[in-house]
XYZ file of C-alpha atoms in Angstrom:
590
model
C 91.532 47.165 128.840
C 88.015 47.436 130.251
C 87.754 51.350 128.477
C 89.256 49.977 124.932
C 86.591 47.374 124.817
C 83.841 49.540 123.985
C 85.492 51.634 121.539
C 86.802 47.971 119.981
C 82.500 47.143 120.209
C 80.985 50.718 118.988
C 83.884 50.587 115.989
C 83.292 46.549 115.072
C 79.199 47.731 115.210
C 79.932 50.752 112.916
C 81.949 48.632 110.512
C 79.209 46.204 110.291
C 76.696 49.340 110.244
C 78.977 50.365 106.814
C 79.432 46.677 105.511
C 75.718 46.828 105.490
C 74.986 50.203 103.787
C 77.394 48.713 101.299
C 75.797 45.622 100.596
C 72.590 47.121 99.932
C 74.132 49.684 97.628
C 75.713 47.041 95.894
C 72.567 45.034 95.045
C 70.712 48.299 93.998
C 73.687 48.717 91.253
C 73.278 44.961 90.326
C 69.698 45.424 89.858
C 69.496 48.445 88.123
C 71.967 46.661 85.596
C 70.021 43.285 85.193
C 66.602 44.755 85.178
C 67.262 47.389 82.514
C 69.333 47.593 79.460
C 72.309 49.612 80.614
C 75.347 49.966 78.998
C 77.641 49.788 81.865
C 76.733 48.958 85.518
C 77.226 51.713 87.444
C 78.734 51.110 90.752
C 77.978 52.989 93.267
C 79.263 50.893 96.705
C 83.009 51.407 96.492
C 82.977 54.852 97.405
C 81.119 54.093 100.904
C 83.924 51.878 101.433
C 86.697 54.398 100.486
C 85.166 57.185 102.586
C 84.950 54.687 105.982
C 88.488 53.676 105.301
C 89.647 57.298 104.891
C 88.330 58.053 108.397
C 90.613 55.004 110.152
C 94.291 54.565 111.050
C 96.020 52.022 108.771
C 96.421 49.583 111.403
C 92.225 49.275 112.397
C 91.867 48.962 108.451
C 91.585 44.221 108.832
C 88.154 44.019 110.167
C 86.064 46.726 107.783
C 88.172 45.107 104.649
C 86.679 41.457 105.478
C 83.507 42.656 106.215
C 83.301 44.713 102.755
C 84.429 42.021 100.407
C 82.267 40.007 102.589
C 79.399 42.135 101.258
C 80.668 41.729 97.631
C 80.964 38.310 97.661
C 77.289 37.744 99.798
C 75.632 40.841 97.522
C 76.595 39.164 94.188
C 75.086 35.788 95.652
C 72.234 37.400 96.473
C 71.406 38.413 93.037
C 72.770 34.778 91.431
C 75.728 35.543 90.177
C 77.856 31.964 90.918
C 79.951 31.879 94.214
C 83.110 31.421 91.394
C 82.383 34.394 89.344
C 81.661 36.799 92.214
C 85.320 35.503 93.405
C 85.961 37.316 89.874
C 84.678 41.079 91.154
C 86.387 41.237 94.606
C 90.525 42.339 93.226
C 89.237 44.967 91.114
C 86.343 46.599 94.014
C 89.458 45.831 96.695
C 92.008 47.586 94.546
C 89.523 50.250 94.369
C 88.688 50.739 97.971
C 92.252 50.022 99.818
C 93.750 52.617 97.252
C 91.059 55.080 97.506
C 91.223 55.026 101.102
C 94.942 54.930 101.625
C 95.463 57.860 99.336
C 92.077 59.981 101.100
C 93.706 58.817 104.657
C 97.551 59.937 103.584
C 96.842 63.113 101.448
C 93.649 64.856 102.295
C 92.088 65.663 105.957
C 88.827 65.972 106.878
C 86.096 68.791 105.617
C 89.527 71.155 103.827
C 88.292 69.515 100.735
C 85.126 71.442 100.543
C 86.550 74.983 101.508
C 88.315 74.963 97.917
C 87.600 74.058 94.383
C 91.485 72.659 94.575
C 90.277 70.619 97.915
C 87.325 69.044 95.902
C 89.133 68.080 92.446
C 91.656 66.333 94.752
C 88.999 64.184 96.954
C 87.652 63.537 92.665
C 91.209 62.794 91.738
C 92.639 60.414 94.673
C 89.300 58.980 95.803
C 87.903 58.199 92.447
C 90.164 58.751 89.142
C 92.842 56.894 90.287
C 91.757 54.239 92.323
C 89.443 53.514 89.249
C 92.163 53.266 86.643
C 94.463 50.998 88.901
C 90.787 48.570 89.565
C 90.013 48.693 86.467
C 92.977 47.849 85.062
C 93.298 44.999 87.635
C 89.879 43.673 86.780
C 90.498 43.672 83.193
C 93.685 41.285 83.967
C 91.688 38.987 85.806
C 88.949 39.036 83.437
C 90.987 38.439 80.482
C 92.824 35.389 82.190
C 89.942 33.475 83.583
C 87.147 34.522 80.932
C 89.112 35.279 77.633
C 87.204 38.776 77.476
C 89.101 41.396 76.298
C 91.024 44.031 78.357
C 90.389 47.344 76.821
C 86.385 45.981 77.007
C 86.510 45.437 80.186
C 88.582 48.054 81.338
C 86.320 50.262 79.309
C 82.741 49.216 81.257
C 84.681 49.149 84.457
C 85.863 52.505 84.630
C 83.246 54.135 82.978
C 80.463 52.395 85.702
C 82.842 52.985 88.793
C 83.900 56.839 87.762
C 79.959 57.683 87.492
C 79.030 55.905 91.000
C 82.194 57.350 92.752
C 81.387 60.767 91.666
C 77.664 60.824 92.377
C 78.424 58.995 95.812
C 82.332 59.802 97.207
C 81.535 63.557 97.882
C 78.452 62.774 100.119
C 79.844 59.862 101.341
C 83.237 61.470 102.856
C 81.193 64.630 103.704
C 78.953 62.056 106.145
C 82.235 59.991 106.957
C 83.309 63.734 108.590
C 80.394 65.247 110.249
C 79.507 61.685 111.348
C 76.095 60.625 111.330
C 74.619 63.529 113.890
C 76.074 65.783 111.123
C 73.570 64.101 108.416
C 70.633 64.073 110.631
C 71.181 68.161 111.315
C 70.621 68.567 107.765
C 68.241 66.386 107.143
C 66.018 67.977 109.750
C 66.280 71.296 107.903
C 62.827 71.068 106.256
C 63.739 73.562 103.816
C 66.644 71.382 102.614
C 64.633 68.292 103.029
C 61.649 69.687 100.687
C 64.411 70.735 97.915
C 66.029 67.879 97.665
C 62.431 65.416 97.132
C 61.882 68.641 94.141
C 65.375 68.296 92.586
C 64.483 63.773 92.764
C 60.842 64.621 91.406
C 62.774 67.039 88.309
C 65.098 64.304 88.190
C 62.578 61.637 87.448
C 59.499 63.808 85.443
C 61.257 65.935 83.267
C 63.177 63.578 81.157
C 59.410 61.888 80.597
C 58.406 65.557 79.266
C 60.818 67.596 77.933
C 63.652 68.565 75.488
C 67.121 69.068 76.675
C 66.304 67.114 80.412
C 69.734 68.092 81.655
C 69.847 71.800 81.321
C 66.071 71.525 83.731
C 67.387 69.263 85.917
C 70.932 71.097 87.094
C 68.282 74.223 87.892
C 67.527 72.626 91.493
C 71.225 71.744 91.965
C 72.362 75.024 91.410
C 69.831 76.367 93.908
C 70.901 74.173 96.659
C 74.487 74.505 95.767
C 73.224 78.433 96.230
C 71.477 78.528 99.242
C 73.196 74.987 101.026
C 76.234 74.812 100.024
C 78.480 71.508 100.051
C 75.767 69.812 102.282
C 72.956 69.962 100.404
C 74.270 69.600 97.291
C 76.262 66.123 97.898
C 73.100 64.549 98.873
C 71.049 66.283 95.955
C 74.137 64.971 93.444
C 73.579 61.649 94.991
C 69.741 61.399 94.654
C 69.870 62.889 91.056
C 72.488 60.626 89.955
C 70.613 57.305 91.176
C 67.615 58.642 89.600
C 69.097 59.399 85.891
C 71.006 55.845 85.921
C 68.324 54.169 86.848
C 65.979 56.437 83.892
C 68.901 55.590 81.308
C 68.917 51.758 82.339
C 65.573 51.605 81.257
C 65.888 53.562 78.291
C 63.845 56.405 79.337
C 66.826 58.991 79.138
C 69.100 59.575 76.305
C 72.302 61.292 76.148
C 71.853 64.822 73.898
C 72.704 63.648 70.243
C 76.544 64.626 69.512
C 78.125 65.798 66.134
C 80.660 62.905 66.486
C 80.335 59.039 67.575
C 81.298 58.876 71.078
C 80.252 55.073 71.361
C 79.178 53.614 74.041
C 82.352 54.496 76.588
C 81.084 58.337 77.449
C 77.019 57.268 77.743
C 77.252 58.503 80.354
C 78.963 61.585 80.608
C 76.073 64.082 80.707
C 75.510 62.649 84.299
C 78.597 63.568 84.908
C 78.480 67.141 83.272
C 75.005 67.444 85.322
C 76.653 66.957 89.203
C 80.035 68.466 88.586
C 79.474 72.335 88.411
C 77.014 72.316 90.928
C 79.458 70.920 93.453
C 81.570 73.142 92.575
C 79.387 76.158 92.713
C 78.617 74.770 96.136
C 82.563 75.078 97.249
C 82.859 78.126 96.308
C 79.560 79.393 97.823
C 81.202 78.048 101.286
C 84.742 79.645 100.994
C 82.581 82.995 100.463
C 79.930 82.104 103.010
C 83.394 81.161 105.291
C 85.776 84.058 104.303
C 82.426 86.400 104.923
C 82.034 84.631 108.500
C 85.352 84.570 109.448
C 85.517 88.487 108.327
C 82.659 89.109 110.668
C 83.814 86.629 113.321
C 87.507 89.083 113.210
C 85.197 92.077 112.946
C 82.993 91.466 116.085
C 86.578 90.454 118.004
C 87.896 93.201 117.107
C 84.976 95.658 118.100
C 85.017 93.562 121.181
C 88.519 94.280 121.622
C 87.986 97.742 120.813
C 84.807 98.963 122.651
C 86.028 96.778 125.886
C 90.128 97.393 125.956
C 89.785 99.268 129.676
C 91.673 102.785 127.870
C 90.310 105.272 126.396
C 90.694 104.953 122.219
C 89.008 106.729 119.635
C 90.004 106.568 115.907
C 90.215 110.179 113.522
C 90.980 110.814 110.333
C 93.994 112.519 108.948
C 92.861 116.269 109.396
C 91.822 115.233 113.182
C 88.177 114.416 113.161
C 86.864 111.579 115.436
C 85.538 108.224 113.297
C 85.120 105.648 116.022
C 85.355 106.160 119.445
C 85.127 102.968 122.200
C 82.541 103.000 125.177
C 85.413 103.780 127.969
C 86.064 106.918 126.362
C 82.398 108.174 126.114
C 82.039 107.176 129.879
C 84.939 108.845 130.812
C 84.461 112.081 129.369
C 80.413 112.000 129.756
C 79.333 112.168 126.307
C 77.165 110.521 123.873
C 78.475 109.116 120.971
C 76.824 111.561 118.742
C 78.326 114.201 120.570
C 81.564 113.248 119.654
C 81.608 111.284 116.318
C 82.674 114.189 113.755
C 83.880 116.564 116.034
C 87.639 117.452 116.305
C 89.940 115.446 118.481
C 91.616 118.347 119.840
C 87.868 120.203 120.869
C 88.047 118.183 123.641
C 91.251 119.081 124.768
C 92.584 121.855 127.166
C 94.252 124.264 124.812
C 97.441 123.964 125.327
C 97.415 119.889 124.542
C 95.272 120.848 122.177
C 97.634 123.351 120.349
C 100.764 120.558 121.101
C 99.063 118.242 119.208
C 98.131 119.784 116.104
C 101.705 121.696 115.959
C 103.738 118.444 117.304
C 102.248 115.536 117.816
C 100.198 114.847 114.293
C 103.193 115.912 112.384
C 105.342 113.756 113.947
C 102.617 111.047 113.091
C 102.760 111.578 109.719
C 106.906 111.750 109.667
C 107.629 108.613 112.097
C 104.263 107.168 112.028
C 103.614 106.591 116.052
C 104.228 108.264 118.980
C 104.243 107.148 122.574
C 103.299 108.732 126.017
C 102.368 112.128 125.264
C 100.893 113.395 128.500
C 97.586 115.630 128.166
C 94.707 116.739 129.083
C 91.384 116.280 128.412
C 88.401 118.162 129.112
C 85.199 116.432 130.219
C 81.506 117.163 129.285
C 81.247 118.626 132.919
C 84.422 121.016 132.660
C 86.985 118.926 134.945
C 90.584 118.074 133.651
C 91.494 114.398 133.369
C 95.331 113.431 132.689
C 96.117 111.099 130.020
C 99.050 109.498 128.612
C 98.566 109.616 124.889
C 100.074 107.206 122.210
C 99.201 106.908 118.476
C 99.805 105.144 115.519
C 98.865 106.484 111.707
C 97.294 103.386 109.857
C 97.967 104.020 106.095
C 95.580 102.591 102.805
C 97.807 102.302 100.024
C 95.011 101.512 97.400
C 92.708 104.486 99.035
C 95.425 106.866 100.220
C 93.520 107.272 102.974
C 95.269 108.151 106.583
C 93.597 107.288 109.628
C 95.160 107.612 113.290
C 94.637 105.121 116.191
C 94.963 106.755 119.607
C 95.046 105.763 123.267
C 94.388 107.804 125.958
C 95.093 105.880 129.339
C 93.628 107.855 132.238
C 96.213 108.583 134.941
C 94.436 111.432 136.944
C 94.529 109.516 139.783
C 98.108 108.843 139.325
C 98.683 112.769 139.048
C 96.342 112.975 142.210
C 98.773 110.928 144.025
C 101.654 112.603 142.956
C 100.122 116.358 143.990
C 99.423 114.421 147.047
C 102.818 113.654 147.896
C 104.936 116.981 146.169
C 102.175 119.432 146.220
C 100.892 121.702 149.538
C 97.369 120.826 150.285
C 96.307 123.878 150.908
C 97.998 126.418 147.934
C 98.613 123.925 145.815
C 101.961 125.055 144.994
C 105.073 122.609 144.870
C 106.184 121.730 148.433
C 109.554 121.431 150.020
C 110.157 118.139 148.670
C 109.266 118.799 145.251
C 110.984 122.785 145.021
C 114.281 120.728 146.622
C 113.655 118.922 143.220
C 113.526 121.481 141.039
C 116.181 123.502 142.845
C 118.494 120.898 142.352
C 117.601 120.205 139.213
C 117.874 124.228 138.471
C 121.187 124.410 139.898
C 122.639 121.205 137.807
C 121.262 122.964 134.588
C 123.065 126.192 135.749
C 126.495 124.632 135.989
C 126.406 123.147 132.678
C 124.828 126.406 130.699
C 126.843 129.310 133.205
C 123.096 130.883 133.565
C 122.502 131.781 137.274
C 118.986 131.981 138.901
C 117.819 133.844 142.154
C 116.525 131.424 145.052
C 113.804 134.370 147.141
C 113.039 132.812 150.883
C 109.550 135.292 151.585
C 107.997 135.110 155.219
C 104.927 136.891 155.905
C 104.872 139.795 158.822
C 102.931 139.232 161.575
C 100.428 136.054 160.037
C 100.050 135.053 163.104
C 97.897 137.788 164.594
C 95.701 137.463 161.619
C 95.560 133.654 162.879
C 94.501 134.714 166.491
C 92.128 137.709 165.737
C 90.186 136.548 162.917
C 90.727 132.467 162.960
C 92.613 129.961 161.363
C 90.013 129.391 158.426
C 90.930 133.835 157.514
C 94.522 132.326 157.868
C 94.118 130.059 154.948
C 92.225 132.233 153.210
C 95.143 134.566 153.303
C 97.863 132.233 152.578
C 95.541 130.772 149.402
C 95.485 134.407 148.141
C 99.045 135.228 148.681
C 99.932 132.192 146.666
C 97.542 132.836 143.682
C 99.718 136.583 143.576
C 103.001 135.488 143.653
C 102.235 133.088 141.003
C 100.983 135.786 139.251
C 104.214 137.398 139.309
C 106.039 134.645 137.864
C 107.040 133.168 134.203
C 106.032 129.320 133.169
C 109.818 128.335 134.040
C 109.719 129.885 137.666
C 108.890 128.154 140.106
C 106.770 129.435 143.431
C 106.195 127.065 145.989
C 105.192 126.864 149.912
C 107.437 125.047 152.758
C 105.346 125.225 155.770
C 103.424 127.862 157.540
C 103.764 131.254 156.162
C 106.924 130.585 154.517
C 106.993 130.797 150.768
C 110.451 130.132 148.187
C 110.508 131.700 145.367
C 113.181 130.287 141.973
C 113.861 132.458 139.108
C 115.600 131.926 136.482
C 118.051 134.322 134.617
C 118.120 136.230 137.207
C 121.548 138.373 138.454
C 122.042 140.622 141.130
C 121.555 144.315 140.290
C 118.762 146.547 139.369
C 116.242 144.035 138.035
C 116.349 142.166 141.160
C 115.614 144.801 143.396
C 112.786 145.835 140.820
C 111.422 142.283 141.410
C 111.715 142.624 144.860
C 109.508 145.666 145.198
C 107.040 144.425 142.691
C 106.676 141.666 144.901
C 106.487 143.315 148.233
C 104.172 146.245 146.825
C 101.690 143.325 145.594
C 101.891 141.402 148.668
C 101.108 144.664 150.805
C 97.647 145.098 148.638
C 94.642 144.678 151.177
C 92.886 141.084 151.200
C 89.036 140.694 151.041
C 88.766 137.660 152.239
C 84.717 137.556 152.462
C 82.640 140.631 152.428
C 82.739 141.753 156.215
C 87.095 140.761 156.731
C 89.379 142.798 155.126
C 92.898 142.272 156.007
C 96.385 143.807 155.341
C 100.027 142.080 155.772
C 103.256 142.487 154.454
C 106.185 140.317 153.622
C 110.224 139.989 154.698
C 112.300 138.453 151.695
C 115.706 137.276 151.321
C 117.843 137.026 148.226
C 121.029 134.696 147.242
C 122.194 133.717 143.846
C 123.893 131.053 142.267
C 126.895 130.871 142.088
C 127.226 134.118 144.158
C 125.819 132.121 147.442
C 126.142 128.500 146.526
C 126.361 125.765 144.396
C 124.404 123.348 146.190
C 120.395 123.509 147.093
C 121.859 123.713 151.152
C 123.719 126.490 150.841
C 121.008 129.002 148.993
C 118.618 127.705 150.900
C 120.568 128.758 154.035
C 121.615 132.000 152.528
C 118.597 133.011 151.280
C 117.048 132.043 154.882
C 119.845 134.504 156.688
C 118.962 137.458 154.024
C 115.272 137.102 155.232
C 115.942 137.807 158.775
C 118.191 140.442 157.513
C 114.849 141.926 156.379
C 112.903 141.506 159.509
C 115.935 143.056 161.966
C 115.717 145.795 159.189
C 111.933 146.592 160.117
C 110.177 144.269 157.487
C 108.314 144.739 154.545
C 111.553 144.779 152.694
C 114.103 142.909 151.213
C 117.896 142.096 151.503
C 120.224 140.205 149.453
C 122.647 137.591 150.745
C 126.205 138.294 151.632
C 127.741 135.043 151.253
C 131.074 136.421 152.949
C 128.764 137.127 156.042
C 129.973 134.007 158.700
């Protein structure tokens, strides 16, 4: 209770704040009216009322509805008009304002009407045209019963005073009723605004004194603030202007432009009307551009946000493979300026062979299926090292240009890969180690037994490594096993596979490969480049040879086990034979 007390007491002190505004609004219009020779009075008031009301649920509606017709009644008083003839005015302003406001409040929310041209002629048409009609039509009733005037005269003056008010007031009065009163003092304090709108009051009031054709010279500062303000500025300018030319027509000094027809005296006063109406709408549509050209650069900043901070690697090229955009993790990774890369082909900074899989594989497939999806590559950096990436792409297609553009990611998994060589590669060679050939050997021998291919599994063991390890050091030992690695890789297709199981023992998997005369070819090609001397720095040179045992699959197993152990037995064949030679597996042999 003690917290809804002093919303109850700020809302009862704005209500009496708006009562207020209305009242004195409503004696200007009376004024105006009496003092002058006007045709109609032009009331103004009703569309404070209809704006406040808009802004409240239904059920807080009691108090501000006294309080207004309070300020009819006490307004009319004020200017003499009897306590039983001011009675008179009240159904007609309260049809006006309940209606107005019930229709604002149930059909229209907040500031949408001023993003669209539709948004505005629907605040016009529920906030003014037809609360209007149904007021006017009510006042003309009552008129006609208690003062024998007629209806269609009274109906007449009515709507023709209220539509002119409610149009020159409604729009700055809901645009106020929504940005609240801070929202009004903001752009008040814009001095630019604030010096344009005392010009387009000044225009409003001098150059009907002065010159032909007032109206065309007085829309000229509307349609600048419409222009360069927008909605805000131009409600309060329509407002000012509109005062000014009622009050210059009530006292004769402005004239409607002579017509070819009689209008009589209903449309007086439709040039005013003519004069604020394609400004504010000038002014809507300058704020759906100035808004569709915000939120366009509000997406486009997100997006480069998105884009230069995503933590992959992106770049963006266009359809023969040059590089448009590229995002800041990228350029870090790879050490490059952006200069250095924008323009440039996509696949110069690849190694060759992802660079030659891409332009043959991947950006056809692009253009066929339109993405692809963790294509591992590698890069190239600025300072020669290899990074591994997983790449995926999508081709981004504009129909109305034709023009092809691909989006890639590159996520960076070298460290990944490090791990990996870490766990199934030898530290030292580099080559695949036991648990990674076991892999691939059972992996080989799988393949075998569905295709019928066979393979040879070689077990090689050098001869006597360790007396180079005790007469010239461990370090001359590595040395040695590095180089014998980098020559029996030498020896080898892509789809072999050489790798190192501990010590000086090397395994060597070939596929296609039978027993007969090509094997024992590859086994002296092998031993006669393993027997080559090793400089391993400029004062050691060093010479070794090599045992090596054959088996085959199927010959000598179907199982990684039993090669291994075959192959293992045909080695030491080799070194009881003498070594630096070769025997192949009997699998008979117990």
């Amino acid at each position: 209770m003690n917290k809804l007390n002093p919303l109850r007491n700020e809302e009862l002190r704005l209500s009496i704040f708006i009562a207020f505004i209305y009242f004195l609004v409503a004696i200007m219009s009376i004024a105006i009216f009496r003092v002058g020779s006007g045709i109609a009075l032009i009331w103004f008031a009703n569309a404070i009322g209809v704006a406040y009301l808009s802004q409240l649920d239904f059920s807080r509606w009691l108090t501000p509805l006294a309080l207004l017709l309070a300020a009819i009644a006490l307004a009319n008083g004020i200017m003499g008009t009897p306590l039983s003839q001011s009675l008179i005015f009240i159904p007609g302003n309260l049809t006006e304002i309940v209606l107005g406001g019930y229709l604002l409040r149930s059909q229209i929310r907040d500031t949408g009407v001023f993003f669209n041209v539709a948004g505005l002629i629907r605040l016009i048409w529920l906030g003014v045209i037809l609360p209007v009609l149904a007021g006017s039509l009510v006042s003309a009733v009552v008129f006609a019963a208690l003062d024998d005037i007629a209806v269609m005269h009274v109906f007449v003056r009515w709507a023709e005073g209220a539509v002119i008010g409610s149009v020159s007031v409604l729009p700055a009065a809901y645009w106020i009723s929504v940005n609240r009163l801070s929202g009004l003092k903001q752009a008040l304090l814009n001095a630019y605004l604030s010096v344009m709108l005392l010009l387009s009051l000044v225009i409003a009031i001098i150059v009907p004194l002065t010159l032909p054709f007032p109206y065309i010279y007085i829309t000229v500062p509307l349609f600048y603030i419409a222009y360069q303000s927008g909605v805000a500025g131009t409600v309060l300018a329509n407002m000012l202007v509109a005062i000014a030319l009622c009050v210059l027509i009530t006292f004769g000094l402005l004239l409607p432009p002579p017509t070819l027809y009689s209008w009589g005296n209903a449309l007086f006063y439709l040039p005013v009307l003519a004069t604020l109406i394609p400004p504010l709408l000038l002014a809507v549509a300058m704020d759906m551009n100035r808004s569709a050209s915000i939120a366009l650069q509000q997406s486009e900043r997100r997006y480069r946000s998105l884009y230069q901070h995503t933590p992959v690697m992106m770049y963006s090229c266009d359809e023969s493979g040059r590089i448009l955009t590229v995002n800041d993790v990228w350029l870090n990774t790879m050490g490059y300026s952006y200069l250095e890369v924008i323009g440039h082909a996509a696949t110069d900074f690849l190694e060759p062979e992802s660079a030659q899989c891409q332009l043959n594989e991947q950006f056809p497939r692009l253009f066929e299926v339109g993405s692809c999806q963790n294509v591992r590559q590698q890069l190239v950096s600025k300072n020669g090292e290899l990074i591994d990436v997983l790449m995926s792409a999508a081709l981004e297609q504009d129909r109305a240009s034709g023009f092809n553009r691909f989006l890639v990611v590159q996520l960076d998994i070298s460290e990944r890969v490090r791990a990996q060589n870490l766990a199934y590669r030898d530290a030292l060679t580099h080559l695949p180690n036991r648990l990674l050939f076991a892999d691939r050997l059972t992996t080989a021998c799988q393949q075998s037994a569905r295709s019928g291919d066979g393979f040879a599994l070689l077990f090689l063991d050098l001869d006597h490594f360790k007396e180079v390890n005790d007469l010239h050091g461990h370090e001359a030992g590595d040395l040695l096993l590095i180089e014998v690695a980098r020559r029996l890789q030498s020896l080898v297709r892509a789809s072999d596979t050489v790798a190192r199981l501990g010590g000086d023992e090397f395994v060597l998997l070939l596929r296609g490969l039978s027993p007969g005369v090509e094997s024992e070819q590859v086994g002296g090609s092998i031993l006669q480049c393993i027997a080559q001397p090793y400089q391993l720095d400029p004062t050691l040179r060093v010479e070794i040879s090599a045992s090596i045992g054959f088996a085959y699959y199927p010959q000598d197993g179907l199982d990684e086990a039993s090669l291994l152990r075959h192959a293992d037995r045909a080695m030491y064949c080799a070194k009881n034979a003498g070594r630096n030679c070769f025997k192949i597996s009997d699998a008979q042999t117990p």
